[in-house]
């Protein structure tokens, strides 16, 4: 509820995610990506309502109470790299204290080895050992991001939700973080990466899900999405075309308010292919919700982009 009215922040979001797989969830800000992650972990505001099913490792998340979520889900079955990492760190505890406590809670590490395990966890996320005794307010945005990633990786949870995990990082650290997340999946776990960074998504994703106005409008194999034949939904094509390495042409217009969605296709007002048929809401069929799917090759990346993507790629 917002201002006394019902807002469907996410609707009809259906997908599966296998062990060993990375699904990249992409879309503009405000389309519902982070709301989806929060719903899976029971972190929505008290006036929010959820419906449907979401099962991880035998636990139905949307029906679970706070006791189950706190004791058996968060960190253990589902790890989280939060969108705002500094807000998830206790301000009166150092990064080292956060890491050591998490190691003790989520692993069977002997007490005498906890300190070393915490340092190892920091190294996985490229968090410098020299900053382990700093408090959250002493960290830059990039360092807070790396601390949150280190904490999320400790439990080796069957599912890892990484919400904008590369925010505030330079390109080398983006690649390091993306590769470490990919390693989490390669070890037999699932990774849902919510991101605006399509370069990082291309680097490690197996599949791509595109969200617009609270709804998943396309799910595609990452190789076909970023390569040939490219995305089928006009909005997804627009996201790729906006990249500097491609057309560098932004998607025209602005996304609609989630509380004031049109009755038909929510993207129609911004879509060059829209017709009267788009006044009806398209069904999601064969991985696509669109009356006028795009055909032909999408805008290609430049040679410079292709060279960057090829360095150190860990895609399975």
PDB file of N, CA and C in Angstrom, residues 25-34 164 195-196 210-214 235 239 250-256 267 270:
ATOM      1  N   UNK A  25      18.936 -10.469 -13.566  1.00  0.00           N
ATOM      2  CA  UNK A  25      17.666  -9.752 -13.636  1.00  0.00           C
ATOM      3  C   UNK A  25      17.976  -8.285 -13.895  1.00  0.00           C
ATOM      4  N   UNK A  26      17.555  -7.783 -15.057  1.00  0.00           N
ATOM      5  CA  UNK A  26      17.925  -6.427 -15.464  1.00  0.00           C
ATOM      6  C   UNK A  26      16.677  -5.594 -15.725  1.00  0.00           C
ATOM      7  N   UNK A  27      16.876  -4.274 -15.766  1.00  0.00           N
ATOM      8  CA  UNK A  27      15.785  -3.348 -16.021  1.00  0.00           C
ATOM      9  C   UNK A  27      16.097  -2.014 -15.375  1.00  0.00           C
ATOM     10  N   UNK A  28      15.355  -0.996 -15.758  1.00  0.00           N
ATOM     11  CA  UNK A  28      15.576   0.342 -15.222  1.00  0.00           C
ATOM     12  C   UNK A  28      15.240   0.411 -13.732  1.00  0.00           C
ATOM     13  N   UNK A  29      15.733   1.452 -13.080  1.00  0.00           N
ATOM     14  CA  UNK A  29      15.418   1.669 -11.669  1.00  0.00           C
ATOM     15  C   UNK A  29      13.914   1.820 -11.486  1.00  0.00           C
ATOM     16  N   UNK A  30      13.404   1.246 -10.401  1.00  0.00           N
ATOM     17  CA  UNK A  30      11.989   1.374 -10.091  1.00  0.00           C
ATOM     18  C   UNK A  30      11.091   0.368 -10.757  1.00  0.00           C
ATOM     19  N   UNK A  31      11.684  -0.632 -11.450  1.00  0.00           N
ATOM     20  CA  UNK A  31      10.835  -1.595 -12.162  1.00  0.00           C
ATOM     21  C   UNK A  31      10.422  -2.770 -11.275  1.00  0.00           C
ATOM     22  N   UNK A  32      10.975  -2.878 -10.054  1.00  0.00           N
ATOM     23  CA  UNK A  32      10.550  -3.923  -9.136  1.00  0.00           C
ATOM     24  C   UNK A  32      11.580  -4.986  -8.842  1.00  0.00           C
ATOM     25  N   UNK A  33      12.799  -4.837  -9.351  1.00  0.00           N
ATOM     26  CA  UNK A  33      13.812  -5.876  -9.172  1.00  0.00           C
ATOM     27  C   UNK A  33      14.161  -6.087  -7.699  1.00  0.00           C
ATOM     28  N   UNK A  34      14.442  -5.013  -6.983  1.00  0.00           N
ATOM     29  CA  UNK A  34      14.820  -5.137  -5.578  1.00  0.00           C
ATOM     30  C   UNK A  34      13.637  -5.544  -4.704  1.00  0.00           C
ATOM     31  N   UNK A 164      22.607  -5.457  -7.156  1.00  0.00           N
ATOM     32  CA  UNK A 164      23.579  -4.438  -7.585  1.00  0.00           C
ATOM     33  C   UNK A 164      24.934  -4.656  -6.908  1.00  0.00           C
ATOM     34  N   UNK A 195      20.967  -6.370 -11.538  1.00  0.00           N
ATOM     35  CA  UNK A 195      22.015  -5.434 -11.917  1.00  0.00           C
ATOM     36  C   UNK A 195      21.594  -4.491 -13.035  1.00  0.00           C
ATOM     37  N   UNK A 196      22.197  -3.296 -13.017  1.00  0.00           N
ATOM     38  CA  UNK A 196      22.143  -2.387 -14.159  1.00  0.00           C
ATOM     39  C   UNK A 196      23.374  -2.579 -15.045  1.00  0.00           C
ATOM     40  N   UNK A 210      14.406  -9.923 -18.085  1.00  0.00           N
ATOM     41  CA  UNK A 210      14.207  -8.483 -18.227  1.00  0.00           C
ATOM     42  C   UNK A 210      12.909  -8.093 -17.541  1.00  0.00           C
ATOM     43  N   UNK A 211      12.992  -7.129 -16.624  1.00  0.00           N
ATOM     44  CA  UNK A 211      11.801  -6.683 -15.892  1.00  0.00           C
ATOM     45  C   UNK A 211      11.456  -5.265 -16.300  1.00  0.00           C
ATOM     46  N   UNK A 212      10.171  -5.035 -16.509  1.00  0.00           N
ATOM     47  CA  UNK A 212       9.687  -3.693 -16.848  1.00  0.00           C
ATOM     48  C   UNK A 212       8.354  -3.472 -16.157  1.00  0.00           C
ATOM     49  N   UNK A 213       8.261  -2.357 -15.439  1.00  0.00           N
ATOM     50  CA  UNK A 213       7.010  -1.972 -14.766  1.00  0.00           C
ATOM     51  C   UNK A 213       6.456  -3.089 -13.897  1.00  0.00           C
ATOM     52  N   UNK A 214       7.348  -3.740 -13.151  1.00  0.00           N
ATOM     53  CA  UNK A 214       6.934  -4.751 -12.191  1.00  0.00           C
ATOM     54  C   UNK A 214       6.679  -6.125 -12.760  1.00  0.00           C
ATOM     55  N   UNK A 235      11.866  -3.411 -25.515  1.00  0.00           N
ATOM     56  CA  UNK A 235      12.488  -2.753 -24.366  1.00  0.00           C
ATOM     57  C   UNK A 235      13.872  -3.326 -24.094  1.00  0.00           C
ATOM     58  N   UNK A 239      17.570  -1.456 -24.041  1.00  0.00           N
ATOM     59  CA  UNK A 239      18.584  -1.470 -22.991  1.00  0.00           C
ATOM     60  C   UNK A 239      19.960  -1.753 -23.567  1.00  0.00           C
ATOM     61  N   UNK A 250      19.657   6.183 -25.816  1.00  0.00           N
ATOM     62  CA  UNK A 250      18.795   5.839 -24.679  1.00  0.00           C
ATOM     63  C   UNK A 250      17.399   5.425 -25.105  1.00  0.00           C
ATOM     64  N   UNK A 251      16.750   4.643 -24.254  1.00  0.00           N
ATOM     65  CA  UNK A 251      15.347   4.302 -24.479  1.00  0.00           C
ATOM     66  C   UNK A 251      14.531   5.584 -24.306  1.00  0.00           C
ATOM     67  N   UNK A 252      13.711   5.949 -25.275  1.00  0.00           N
ATOM     68  CA  UNK A 252      12.968   7.211 -25.161  1.00  0.00           C
ATOM     69  C   UNK A 252      11.932   7.167 -24.040  1.00  0.00           C
ATOM     70  N   UNK A 253      11.647   8.341 -23.485  1.00  0.00           N
ATOM     71  CA  UNK A 253      10.601   8.436 -22.486  1.00  0.00           C
ATOM     72  C   UNK A 253      11.014   7.911 -21.128  1.00  0.00           C
ATOM     73  N   UNK A 254      10.030   7.774 -20.249  1.00  0.00           N
ATOM     74  CA  UNK A 254      10.235   7.322 -18.880  1.00  0.00           C
ATOM     75  C   UNK A 254       9.289   6.165 -18.574  1.00  0.00           C
ATOM     76  N   UNK A 255       9.703   5.254 -17.685  1.00  0.00           N
ATOM     77  CA  UNK A 255       8.794   4.169 -17.309  1.00  0.00           C
ATOM     78  C   UNK A 255       7.599   4.713 -16.543  1.00  0.00           C
ATOM     79  N   UNK A 256       6.462   4.040 -16.615  1.00  0.00           N
ATOM     80  CA  UNK A 256       5.264   4.509 -15.912  1.00  0.00           C
ATOM     81  C   UNK A 256       5.377   4.294 -14.408  1.00  0.00           C
ATOM     82  N   UNK A 267       4.843  -0.864 -21.832  1.00  0.00           N
ATOM     83  CA  UNK A 267       5.919  -0.243 -22.602  1.00  0.00           C
ATOM     84  C   UNK A 267       5.408   0.442 -23.868  1.00  0.00           C
ATOM     85  N   UNK A 270       6.352   3.981 -25.090  1.00  0.00           N
ATOM     86  CA  UNK A 270       7.756   4.242 -25.431  1.00  0.00           C
ATOM     87  C   UNK A 270       8.223   3.415 -26.625  1.00  0.00           C
TER      88      UNK A 270
END
